[in-house]
Amino acid sequence: MGETAAAMPRTAAPPALATAAVRRHAHLLPLLAVLALLAVGPPGGAGAEDSGTGTLADAASGVLVLWALGSSLRSGARPLTRLAAGVFAVAAAGIAVAAAGAGDPGEALAGMARYLQIFVLVPVSVLLLVRDRRDFTVVTAALVALALFEGAVGVHQYLTVTGASYMGEDIRAVGTFGASDIMGMATVVAYGLVAAVAFALAPDAPDARAGRAGRAQRPAALVCAGLLLLPLALSFSRGAWIATAVTCLVVLLLAGVRRALRVAVTAVALAVVVVGGAGAGTALLQERLSSITQVADAPDQSVTDRYTLWSAAASMWRESPLTGVGLKGFPAHRDSHAPLALSSGSDTAGAGAAFRRQPLLSPHNMYLLVLGEQGLVGVCTLVAGWAALLVCALRRLYTAAGAPGHHGDRDCGLAATGLLLWLLVDFFYGDIGGPSTILTSFALGLAAWWALGRRDDTGEAARR
């Protein structure tokens, strides 16, 4: 009896397992803290005029950078591959050149700090702290959880008519971001939806270690994706809709045609049940959908403003093709380059904020913003770096499809590539700004981990 008992494997108690899991992922705490703080409303409430700057998540991202730097110094190993170091170093150099050529030194320094935070420092920190696919899964699970929370707040705003103002009604779902950042909730929900779709399409776990959690991953991810469809629809954000549709289609095709067809049928059924059954198929939503195809024939004022802002950014570039008008120079040069059709601003109200006329200080197109403010130097350093990330991510995804040792990374590859692709498509309709901007850094960092991070012979990220 004693020998039999001694031979039986001993399993760890649940508290011991929980403690081990916390220790295993302790280095991710700053990453998870930034995501959690995004759910906290802006300082002074949703109606504060400076609600788009100086958020708790931005402050936490500074701690994240210091934490990643300290971890890298303690490890003693070379933190980045040559390619990763080159991509981010070139981007930093381009940002510095754009700041040096700006007309207002104070604005330029503030802009340089913001650009370095979003496009260099935080992405590199994410790349350094995410060690392997388990870390990646934890971070993306936290992103999906944040999306579900913001989506739930947004749906509640729609149902109780407490959201941001849209067509005279306070029904626009904006989550905790308020009317001053109407794209905030849409961005969070779209990222969560893309990540959930990617993991729903992932192949079965390659080994028995995944256990029940591995087997439950796909259906849980599919349910999360279905739930996030409704708040995305209620955001009334055409740019987020287009970016999400394009990204999900590409991810479906990357996952395989047969699996794409099965998931597409399931997703359509979920969309009908969730969106139609909840009463979200309103005339306003249908009108917003149809307006996507009417931007050339009968554009509304918001589309007209966007066209004129794009024209202004292009005019700035033609004036200074090499270096542009300088970092943070678009607002100062806007009026001298914009056509007369540009309105004085956009109206914002609701979701706890009073009516306010919000000035149009960017072209709402990241590529044109870089072109107008940073010229060809910015395009060749910053935008080319994003293109390199996408090419490397797709190449590694193709490699993972045929290499047995890399097969277990494929779910992470689909998610990382999807997040990056969503960002690059959305940049045609938006740019950086507002509390949700920090998610741009996370998308770039997770994509860099997949595209540029080290791998050992089994396909796992090499520990640093």
Tab-separated table of C-alpha atoms in Angstrom:
chain	number	residue	atom	x	y	z
A	1	MET	CA	0.000	0.000	0.000
A	2	GLY	CA	2.808	2.327	0.965
A	3	GLU	CA	4.710	1.550	-2.219
A	4	THR	CA	1.605	2.139	-4.320
A	5	ALA	CA	0.975	5.447	-2.660
A	6	ALA	CA	4.582	6.448	-3.096
A	7	ALA	CA	4.477	5.555	-6.784
A	8	MET	CA	1.393	7.674	-7.463
A	9	PRO	CA	2.218	11.105	-8.941
A	10	ARG	CA	1.642	14.002	-6.618
A	11	THR	CA	-0.177	17.007	-8.039
A	12	ALA	CA	0.362	20.521	-6.805
A	13	ALA	CA	-2.425	22.144	-4.823
A	14	PRO	CA	-4.366	24.935	-6.548
A	15	PRO	CA	-2.776	27.710	-4.412
A	16	ALA	CA	0.665	26.390	-5.294
A	17	LEU	CA	-0.221	26.358	-8.989
A	18	ALA	CA	-1.543	29.915	-8.780
A	19	THR	CA	1.615	31.093	-7.019
A	20	ALA	CA	3.786	29.402	-9.637
A	21	ALA	CA	1.777	31.041	-12.444
A	22	VAL	CA	2.178	34.492	-10.848
A	23	ARG	CA	5.926	33.989	-10.514
A	24	ARG	CA	6.167	32.667	-14.055
A	25	HIS	CA	4.561	35.821	-15.477
A	26	ALA	CA	5.728	38.396	-12.913
A	27	HIS	CA	7.859	40.154	-15.539
A	28	LEU	CA	4.658	40.922	-17.481
A	29	LEU	CA	3.044	42.914	-14.674
A	30	PRO	CA	3.972	46.339	-16.134
A	31	LEU	CA	2.499	45.297	-19.491
A	32	LEU	CA	-0.717	44.109	-17.893
A	33	ALA	CA	-0.889	47.233	-15.718
A	34	VAL	CA	-0.825	49.503	-18.781
A	35	LEU	CA	-3.696	47.548	-20.328
A	36	ALA	CA	-5.693	47.643	-17.084
A	37	LEU	CA	-5.199	51.396	-16.679
A	38	LEU	CA	-6.616	52.008	-20.145
A	39	ALA	CA	-9.999	51.125	-18.640
A	40	VAL	CA	-9.673	54.023	-16.173
A	41	GLY	CA	-11.372	57.207	-17.327
A	42	PRO	CA	-9.252	60.227	-18.285
A	43	PRO	CA	-8.157	62.677	-15.563
A	44	GLY	CA	-10.956	65.086	-14.709
A	45	GLY	CA	-13.610	62.821	-16.229
A	46	ALA	CA	-14.758	62.166	-19.745
A	47	GLY	CA	-15.607	65.775	-20.310
A	48	ALA	CA	-12.188	67.172	-19.476
A	49	GLU	CA	-10.651	69.198	-22.280
A	50	ASP	CA	-7.240	67.555	-21.775
A	51	SER	CA	-8.630	64.053	-21.518
A	52	GLY	CA	-6.483	62.887	-24.412
A	53	THR	CA	-3.152	63.606	-22.737
A	54	GLY	CA	-1.315	62.620	-19.573
A	55	THR	CA	-3.311	59.488	-18.789
A	56	LEU	CA	-2.459	56.915	-16.156
A	57	ALA	CA	-1.726	54.410	-18.920
A	58	ASP	CA	0.846	56.807	-20.398
A	59	ALA	CA	2.505	57.189	-16.993
A	60	ALA	CA	2.539	53.414	-16.552
A	61	SER	CA	4.157	53.031	-19.971
A	62	GLY	CA	7.117	55.023	-18.633
A	63	VAL	CA	7.463	52.526	-15.795
A	64	LEU	CA	7.182	49.755	-18.384
A	65	VAL	CA	10.137	51.150	-20.337
A	66	LEU	CA	12.298	51.407	-17.197
A	67	TRP	CA	11.282	47.880	-16.124
A	68	ALA	CA	12.219	46.445	-19.523
A	69	LEU	CA	15.536	48.299	-19.484
A	70	GLY	CA	16.355	46.978	-16.006
A	71	SER	CA	15.422	43.431	-16.977
A	72	SER	CA	17.625	43.648	-20.055
A	73	LEU	CA	20.608	44.927	-18.052
A	74	ARG	CA	20.199	42.175	-15.444
A	75	SER	CA	20.106	39.436	-18.060
A	76	GLY	CA	23.463	40.478	-19.493
A	77	ALA	CA	22.503	39.121	-22.926
A	78	ARG	CA	22.173	41.093	-26.143
A	79	PRO	CA	18.544	42.205	-25.923
A	80	LEU	CA	17.666	42.630	-29.618
A	81	THR	CA	18.528	40.997	-32.887
A	82	ARG	CA	20.475	43.124	-35.361
A	83	LEU	CA	17.417	43.522	-37.564
A	84	ALA	CA	15.174	44.619	-34.667
A	85	ALA	CA	17.779	47.078	-33.407
A	86	GLY	CA	18.191	48.462	-36.922
A	87	VAL	CA	14.465	48.940	-37.548
A	88	PHE	CA	13.850	50.836	-34.307
A	89	ALA	CA	17.118	52.798	-34.453
A	90	VAL	CA	16.320	54.074	-37.945
A	91	ALA	CA	12.821	55.075	-36.798
A	92	ALA	CA	14.284	56.990	-33.840
A	93	ALA	CA	16.753	58.769	-36.128
A	94	GLY	CA	13.979	59.835	-38.495
A	95	ILE	CA	11.895	61.190	-35.612
A	96	ALA	CA	14.894	63.206	-34.353
A	97	VAL	CA	15.486	64.698	-37.808
A	98	ALA	CA	11.808	65.712	-38.059
A	99	ALA	CA	11.965	67.365	-34.635
A	100	ALA	CA	15.110	69.270	-35.558
A	101	GLY	CA	13.405	70.761	-38.604
A	102	ALA	CA	10.277	71.959	-36.782
A	103	GLY	CA	9.490	75.653	-36.470
A	104	ASP	CA	8.420	75.519	-32.817
A	105	PRO	CA	11.149	73.880	-30.659
A	106	GLY	CA	8.838	73.361	-27.681
A	107	GLU	CA	6.164	71.602	-29.725
A	108	ALA	CA	8.828	69.633	-31.554
A	109	LEU	CA	10.364	68.285	-28.334
A	110	ALA	CA	6.940	67.266	-27.035
A	111	GLY	CA	6.166	65.611	-30.357
A	112	MET	CA	9.504	63.803	-30.420
A	113	ALA	CA	8.913	62.424	-26.917
A	114	ARG	CA	5.454	61.202	-27.929
A	115	TYR	CA	6.648	59.621	-31.172
A	116	LEU	CA	9.577	57.915	-29.457
A	117	GLN	CA	7.211	56.602	-26.780
A	118	ILE	CA	4.687	55.204	-29.256
A	119	PHE	CA	6.907	53.962	-32.076
A	120	VAL	CA	10.201	53.043	-30.395
A	121	LEU	CA	10.406	52.804	-26.600
A	122	VAL	CA	7.182	50.993	-25.696
A	123	PRO	CA	7.295	48.558	-28.671
A	124	VAL	CA	10.885	47.651	-27.809
A	125	SER	CA	9.857	47.145	-24.168
A	126	VAL	CA	7.059	44.788	-25.225
A	127	LEU	CA	9.522	42.915	-27.432
A	128	LEU	CA	11.946	42.533	-24.530
A	129	LEU	CA	9.399	41.402	-21.931
A	130	VAL	CA	7.441	38.889	-24.024
A	131	ARG	CA	9.675	35.819	-23.851
A	132	ASP	CA	7.648	33.036	-25.451
A	133	ARG	CA	4.218	32.015	-26.698
A	134	ARG	CA	2.851	31.655	-23.163
A	135	ASP	CA	3.741	35.259	-22.409
A	136	PHE	CA	2.216	36.318	-25.716
A	137	THR	CA	-0.980	34.436	-24.906
A	138	VAL	CA	-1.244	36.097	-21.485
A	139	VAL	CA	-0.855	39.592	-22.964
A	140	THR	CA	-3.356	38.995	-25.775
A	141	ALA	CA	-5.819	37.417	-23.314
A	142	ALA	CA	-5.575	40.599	-21.230
A	143	LEU	CA	-6.186	42.632	-24.397
A	144	VAL	CA	-9.311	40.593	-25.181
A	145	ALA	CA	-10.506	41.004	-21.567
A	146	LEU	CA	-10.056	44.786	-21.855
A	147	ALA	CA	-12.007	44.737	-25.119
A	148	LEU	CA	-14.857	42.784	-23.514
A	149	PHE	CA	-15.007	45.265	-20.616
A	150	GLU	CA	-14.979	48.335	-22.867
A	151	GLY	CA	-17.481	46.669	-25.172
A	152	ALA	CA	-19.837	45.959	-22.281
A	153	VAL	CA	-19.649	49.608	-21.188
A	154	GLY	CA	-20.299	50.692	-24.777
A	155	VAL	CA	-23.347	48.453	-25.203
A	156	HIS	CA	-24.719	49.765	-21.894
A	157	GLN	CA	-24.242	53.326	-23.159
A	158	TYR	CA	-26.190	52.519	-26.308
A	159	LEU	CA	-29.049	50.808	-24.499
A	160	THR	CA	-29.370	53.534	-21.857
A	161	VAL	CA	-28.757	56.449	-24.272
A	162	THR	CA	-25.747	57.645	-22.259
A	163	GLY	CA	-23.099	57.397	-24.963
A	164	ALA	CA	-21.548	60.058	-27.156
A	165	SER	CA	-23.778	62.141	-29.371
A	166	TYR	CA	-24.511	60.743	-32.832
A	167	MET	CA	-27.159	62.168	-35.158
A	168	GLY	CA	-28.775	64.014	-32.249
A	169	GLU	CA	-28.923	61.004	-29.907
A	170	ASP	CA	-26.471	59.957	-27.172
A	171	ILE	CA	-26.149	56.406	-28.481
A	172	ARG	CA	-22.572	56.155	-29.754
A	173	ALA	CA	-20.634	53.534	-27.791
A	174	VAL	CA	-17.334	55.024	-26.587
A	175	GLY	CA	-16.620	53.013	-23.436
A	176	THR	CA	-14.630	54.768	-20.732
A	177	PHE	CA	-12.781	56.964	-23.246
A	178	GLY	CA	-15.463	59.637	-23.482
A	179	ALA	CA	-16.675	61.774	-26.366
A	180	SER	CA	-13.250	63.375	-26.862
A	181	ASP	CA	-11.819	60.022	-28.046
A	182	ILE	CA	-14.664	58.428	-29.972
A	183	MET	CA	-12.229	56.008	-31.631
A	184	GLY	CA	-10.886	54.714	-28.301
A	185	MET	CA	-13.405	51.973	-27.613
A	186	ALA	CA	-13.605	51.008	-31.287
A	187	THR	CA	-9.828	50.546	-31.370
A	188	VAL	CA	-9.743	48.422	-28.209
A	189	VAL	CA	-12.678	46.278	-29.306
A	190	ALA	CA	-11.245	45.816	-32.807
A	191	TYR	CA	-7.879	44.677	-31.412
A	192	GLY	CA	-9.632	42.232	-29.108
A	193	LEU	CA	-11.778	40.936	-31.954
A	194	VAL	CA	-8.792	40.411	-34.254
A	195	ALA	CA	-6.829	38.593	-31.523
A	196	ALA	CA	-9.832	36.402	-30.691
A	197	VAL	CA	-10.369	35.499	-34.352
A	198	ALA	CA	-6.686	34.604	-34.712
A	199	PHE	CA	-6.750	32.247	-31.729
A	200	ALA	CA	-10.060	30.773	-32.864
A	201	LEU	CA	-8.354	29.850	-36.140
A	202	ALA	CA	-5.235	28.454	-34.482
A	203	PRO	CA	-4.294	24.800	-35.059
A	204	ASP	CA	-4.666	22.303	-32.264
A	205	ALA	CA	-2.063	22.419	-29.509
A	206	PRO	CA	0.986	20.398	-30.634
A	207	ASP	CA	1.531	18.608	-27.331
A	208	ALA	CA	-0.344	17.336	-24.337
A	209	ARG	CA	0.905	20.095	-22.054
A	210	ALA	CA	-1.847	22.417	-23.271
A	211	GLY	CA	-4.423	20.154	-21.597
A	212	ARG	CA	-7.972	21.362	-21.153
A	213	ALA	CA	-6.931	24.992	-21.519
A	214	GLY	CA	-5.537	24.284	-24.981
A	215	ARG	CA	-8.638	22.421	-26.084
A	216	ALA	CA	-10.912	25.177	-24.749
A	217	GLN	CA	-8.944	27.982	-26.379
A	218	ARG	CA	-10.631	27.865	-29.789
A	219	PRO	CA	-14.303	27.851	-28.693
A	220	ALA	CA	-13.624	30.472	-26.001
A	221	ALA	CA	-11.897	32.705	-28.553
A	222	LEU	CA	-14.764	32.269	-31.009
A	223	VAL	CA	-17.327	33.244	-28.349
A	224	CYS	CA	-15.297	36.340	-27.460
A	225	ALA	CA	-15.105	37.326	-31.129
A	226	GLY	CA	-18.875	36.970	-31.457
A	227	LEU	CA	-19.522	39.089	-28.369
A	228	LEU	CA	-17.241	41.855	-29.595
A	229	LEU	CA	-19.116	42.263	-32.877
A	230	LEU	CA	-21.935	44.195	-31.216
A	231	PRO	CA	-19.920	46.961	-29.513
A	232	LEU	CA	-17.818	47.343	-32.645
A	233	ALA	CA	-21.008	47.933	-34.634
A	234	LEU	CA	-22.330	50.391	-32.040
A	235	SER	CA	-19.136	52.451	-32.212
A	236	PHE	CA	-20.378	53.768	-35.604
A	237	SER	CA	-16.726	53.928	-36.680
A	238	ARG	CA	-16.416	53.313	-40.406
A	239	GLY	CA	-12.630	53.205	-40.287
A	240	ALA	CA	-12.635	50.538	-37.561
A	241	TRP	CA	-15.218	48.503	-39.474
A	242	ILE	CA	-13.167	48.551	-42.680
A	243	ALA	CA	-9.878	47.749	-40.921
A	244	THR	CA	-11.455	44.882	-38.955
A	245	ALA	CA	-13.165	43.382	-42.006
A	246	VAL	CA	-9.983	43.506	-44.112
A	247	THR	CA	-7.824	42.117	-41.309
A	248	CYS	CA	-10.159	39.261	-40.414
A	249	LEU	CA	-10.437	38.290	-44.077
A	250	VAL	CA	-6.644	38.169	-44.440
A	251	VAL	CA	-6.234	36.218	-41.189
A	252	LEU	CA	-8.873	33.753	-42.380
A	253	LEU	CA	-6.992	33.197	-45.624
A	254	LEU	CA	-3.656	32.838	-43.825
A	255	ALA	CA	-5.181	30.186	-41.578
A	256	GLY	CA	-6.280	28.037	-44.533
A	257	VAL	CA	-9.153	28.138	-46.991
A	258	ARG	CA	-11.217	25.269	-45.540
A	259	ARG	CA	-10.945	26.540	-41.991
A	260	ALA	CA	-11.684	30.046	-43.249
A	261	LEU	CA	-14.958	28.907	-44.771
A	262	ARG	CA	-16.066	27.111	-41.595
A	263	VAL	CA	-15.252	30.056	-39.355
A	264	ALA	CA	-16.780	32.559	-41.775
A	265	VAL	CA	-20.108	30.717	-41.709
A	266	THR	CA	-20.012	30.601	-37.896
A	267	ALA	CA	-19.097	34.297	-37.668
A	268	VAL	CA	-21.958	35.314	-39.947
A	269	ALA	CA	-24.394	33.294	-37.831
A	270	LEU	CA	-23.058	34.928	-34.658
A	271	ALA	CA	-23.335	38.364	-36.246
A	272	VAL	CA	-26.968	37.771	-37.150
A	273	VAL	CA	-27.827	36.504	-33.662
A	274	VAL	CA	-25.816	39.018	-31.630
A	275	VAL	CA	-26.289	42.152	-33.711
A	276	GLY	CA	-29.772	41.509	-35.077
A	277	GLY	CA	-31.154	39.880	-31.928
A	278	ALA	CA	-29.968	42.719	-29.737
A	279	GLY	CA	-31.784	45.250	-31.859
A	280	ALA	CA	-28.621	46.857	-33.157
A	281	GLY	CA	-29.745	46.690	-36.770
A	282	THR	CA	-31.251	50.140	-36.572
A	283	ALA	CA	-31.779	52.633	-39.371
A	284	LEU	CA	-28.827	54.681	-38.074
A	285	LEU	CA	-26.502	51.693	-38.265
A	286	GLN	CA	-27.698	50.805	-41.755
A	287	GLU	CA	-27.264	54.413	-42.836
A	288	ARG	CA	-23.727	54.458	-41.479
A	289	LEU	CA	-22.901	51.257	-43.350
A	290	SER	CA	-24.292	52.560	-46.618
A	291	SER	CA	-22.361	55.820	-46.208
A	292	ILE	CA	-19.107	53.900	-46.724
A	293	THR	CA	-19.962	53.565	-50.425
A	294	GLN	CA	-21.170	57.169	-50.702
A	295	VAL	CA	-17.974	59.007	-49.788
A	296	ALA	CA	-17.454	60.104	-53.392
A	297	ASP	CA	-21.032	60.718	-54.523
A	298	ALA	CA	-22.642	62.414	-51.507
A	299	PRO	CA	-20.088	62.824	-48.708
A	300	ASP	CA	-21.208	64.187	-45.353
A	301	GLN	CA	-19.334	67.021	-43.653
A	302	SER	CA	-17.032	64.663	-41.738
A	303	VAL	CA	-15.898	63.073	-45.008
A	304	THR	CA	-15.489	66.483	-46.642
A	305	ASP	CA	-13.344	67.626	-43.719
A	306	ARG	CA	-11.221	64.507	-44.041
A	307	TYR	CA	-10.651	65.071	-47.757
A	308	THR	CA	-9.632	68.684	-47.173
A	309	LEU	CA	-7.272	67.699	-44.353
A	310	TRP	CA	-5.679	65.083	-46.599
A	311	SER	CA	-5.259	67.743	-49.274
A	312	ALA	CA	-3.624	70.067	-46.746
A	313	ALA	CA	-1.120	67.385	-45.669
A	314	ALA	CA	-0.223	66.643	-49.291
A	315	SER	CA	0.248	70.376	-49.940
A	316	MET	CA	2.620	70.633	-46.961
A	317	TRP	CA	4.682	67.809	-48.394
A	318	ARG	CA	4.877	69.437	-51.813
A	319	GLU	CA	6.158	72.569	-50.099
A	320	SER	CA	8.904	70.673	-48.207
A	321	PRO	CA	9.224	67.247	-49.857
A	322	LEU	CA	12.325	66.043	-48.030
A	323	THR	CA	11.668	66.898	-44.365
A	324	GLY	CA	8.087	68.203	-44.339
A	325	VAL	CA	6.991	71.119	-42.164
A	326	GLY	CA	8.435	69.591	-38.996
A	327	LEU	CA	7.116	67.449	-36.179
A	328	LYS	CA	3.825	68.747	-34.696
A	329	GLY	CA	3.717	71.346	-37.453
A	330	PHE	CA	0.419	70.327	-39.057
A	331	PRO	CA	-1.883	72.552	-36.907
A	332	ALA	CA	0.192	75.671	-37.537
A	333	HIS	CA	0.305	75.126	-41.317
A	334	ARG	CA	-3.213	73.726	-41.762
A	335	ASP	CA	-5.105	76.922	-42.616
A	336	SER	CA	-2.573	78.078	-45.202
A	337	HIS	CA	-2.841	74.770	-47.084
A	338	ALA	CA	-6.443	73.574	-46.542
A	339	PRO	CA	-9.242	74.265	-49.096
A	340	LEU	CA	-12.124	76.520	-48.088
A	341	ALA	CA	-14.458	73.528	-47.673
A	342	LEU	CA	-12.825	72.695	-44.314
A	343	SER	CA	-15.112	73.359	-41.345
A	344	SER	CA	-13.954	74.959	-38.099
A	345	GLY	CA	-14.125	71.695	-36.139
A	346	SER	CA	-16.204	68.698	-35.165
A	347	ASP	CA	-18.966	68.656	-32.561
A	348	THR	CA	-18.532	66.411	-29.518
A	349	ALA	CA	-20.992	65.849	-26.698
A	350	GLY	CA	-22.488	63.152	-24.515
A	351	ALA	CA	-20.919	60.362	-22.434
A	352	GLY	CA	-20.524	62.745	-19.502
A	353	ALA	CA	-19.206	65.669	-21.560
A	354	ALA	CA	-20.862	68.963	-22.462
A	355	PHE	CA	-21.138	70.176	-26.038
A	356	ARG	CA	-17.794	71.288	-27.385
A	357	ARG	CA	-16.381	72.255	-30.753
A	358	GLN	CA	-13.242	70.169	-31.179
A	359	PRO	CA	-10.594	71.618	-33.529
A	360	LEU	CA	-9.283	69.503	-36.407
A	361	LEU	CA	-5.547	69.333	-35.676
A	362	SER	CA	-4.513	66.302	-37.752
A	363	PRO	CA	-5.315	64.887	-41.205
A	364	HIS	CA	-6.819	61.654	-39.786
A	365	ASN	CA	-4.442	59.645	-41.959
A	366	MET	CA	-1.190	58.562	-40.345
A	367	TYR	CA	0.664	58.149	-43.627
A	368	LEU	CA	-0.230	61.653	-44.791
A	369	LEU	CA	0.566	63.044	-41.341
A	370	VAL	CA	4.069	61.547	-41.545
A	371	LEU	CA	4.444	62.729	-45.140
A	372	GLY	CA	3.327	66.294	-44.369
A	373	GLU	CA	5.303	66.731	-41.138
A	374	GLN	CA	8.351	64.524	-41.791
A	375	GLY	CA	8.547	64.327	-45.579
A	376	LEU	CA	10.352	61.567	-47.397
A	377	VAL	CA	12.707	61.165	-44.429
A	378	GLY	CA	9.788	60.079	-42.241
A	379	VAL	CA	8.360	57.814	-44.930
A	380	CYS	CA	11.723	56.093	-45.426
A	381	THR	CA	12.434	55.642	-41.721
A	382	LEU	CA	9.106	55.224	-39.931
A	383	VAL	CA	6.683	53.909	-42.561
A	384	ALA	CA	9.307	51.663	-44.163
A	385	GLY	CA	9.931	50.138	-40.733
A	386	TRP	CA	6.244	49.211	-40.424
A	387	ALA	CA	6.373	47.633	-43.884
A	388	ALA	CA	9.470	45.659	-42.887
A	389	LEU	CA	7.658	44.388	-39.783
A	390	LEU	CA	4.740	43.183	-41.894
A	391	VAL	CA	6.989	41.437	-44.443
A	392	CYS	CA	9.003	39.695	-41.713
A	393	ALA	CA	5.816	38.684	-39.862
A	394	LEU	CA	4.320	37.130	-42.989
A	395	ARG	CA	7.578	35.365	-43.822
A	396	ARG	CA	7.840	33.848	-40.356
A	397	LEU	CA	4.193	32.832	-40.494
A	398	TYR	CA	4.857	31.053	-43.780
A	399	THR	CA	7.862	29.320	-42.206
A	400	ALA	CA	5.819	28.262	-39.186
A	401	ALA	CA	3.240	26.626	-41.448
A	402	GLY	CA	5.768	24.124	-42.780
A	403	ALA	CA	8.186	23.634	-39.877
A	404	PRO	CA	7.028	21.132	-37.218
A	405	GLY	CA	9.107	22.817	-34.544
A	406	HIS	CA	7.383	26.131	-35.161
A	407	HIS	CA	3.839	24.798	-35.445
A	408	GLY	CA	2.911	25.692	-31.884
A	409	ASP	CA	3.696	29.363	-32.494
A	410	ARG	CA	1.234	29.700	-35.346
A	411	ASP	CA	-1.639	30.999	-33.201
A	412	CYS	CA	0.608	33.758	-31.890
A	413	GLY	CA	1.794	34.491	-35.417
A	414	LEU	CA	-1.746	34.905	-36.704
A	415	ALA	CA	-2.619	37.223	-33.800
A	416	ALA	CA	0.551	39.330	-34.095
A	417	THR	CA	0.233	39.662	-37.860
A	418	GLY	CA	-3.461	40.487	-37.527
A	419	LEU	CA	-2.877	43.230	-34.955
A	420	LEU	CA	-0.192	44.813	-37.113
A	421	LEU	CA	-2.289	44.570	-40.264
A	422	TRP	CA	-5.295	46.159	-38.518
A	423	LEU	CA	-3.118	49.059	-37.425
A	424	LEU	CA	-1.671	49.616	-40.895
A	425	VAL	CA	-5.112	49.544	-42.539
A	426	ASP	CA	-6.635	51.806	-39.883
A	427	PHE	CA	-3.824	54.319	-40.440
A	428	PHE	CA	-5.521	55.158	-43.769
A	429	TYR	CA	-8.462	56.556	-41.759
A	430	GLY	CA	-6.864	57.698	-38.514
A	431	ASP	CA	-3.659	58.692	-36.770
A	432	ILE	CA	-2.248	58.746	-33.272
A	433	GLY	CA	-4.006	60.737	-30.575
A	434	GLY	CA	-6.060	60.115	-27.458
A	435	PRO	CA	-5.697	57.681	-24.546
A	436	SER	CA	-6.021	54.586	-26.751
A	437	THR	CA	-2.860	55.507	-28.689
A	438	ILE	CA	-0.738	53.386	-26.358
A	439	LEU	CA	-2.327	50.303	-27.963
A	440	THR	CA	-0.480	51.238	-31.154
A	441	SER	CA	2.735	50.517	-29.261
A	442	PHE	CA	1.429	47.158	-28.065
A	443	ALA	CA	0.471	46.121	-31.590
A	444	LEU	CA	3.908	47.093	-32.898
A	445	GLY	CA	5.671	45.395	-29.980
A	446	LEU	CA	3.773	42.115	-30.288
A	447	ALA	CA	4.321	42.131	-34.043
A	448	ALA	CA	8.033	42.791	-33.507
A	449	TRP	CA	8.241	39.856	-31.070
A	450	TRP	CA	6.843	37.582	-33.757
A	451	ALA	CA	8.642	39.116	-36.755
A	452	LEU	CA	12.032	40.073	-35.323
A	453	GLY	CA	12.432	38.177	-32.035
A	454	ARG	CA	14.867	35.340	-31.575
A	455	ARG	CA	13.696	31.729	-31.809
A	456	ASP	CA	15.361	28.542	-30.643
A	457	ASP	CA	15.287	25.289	-32.584
A	458	THR	CA	11.806	24.364	-31.300
A	459	GLY	CA	10.231	27.578	-32.481
A	460	GLU	CA	9.914	29.104	-28.996
A	461	ALA	CA	11.226	32.585	-28.383
A	462	ALA	CA	14.694	32.423	-26.944
A	463	ARG	CA	14.883	33.538	-23.345
A	464	ARG	CA	16.802	36.692	-22.759
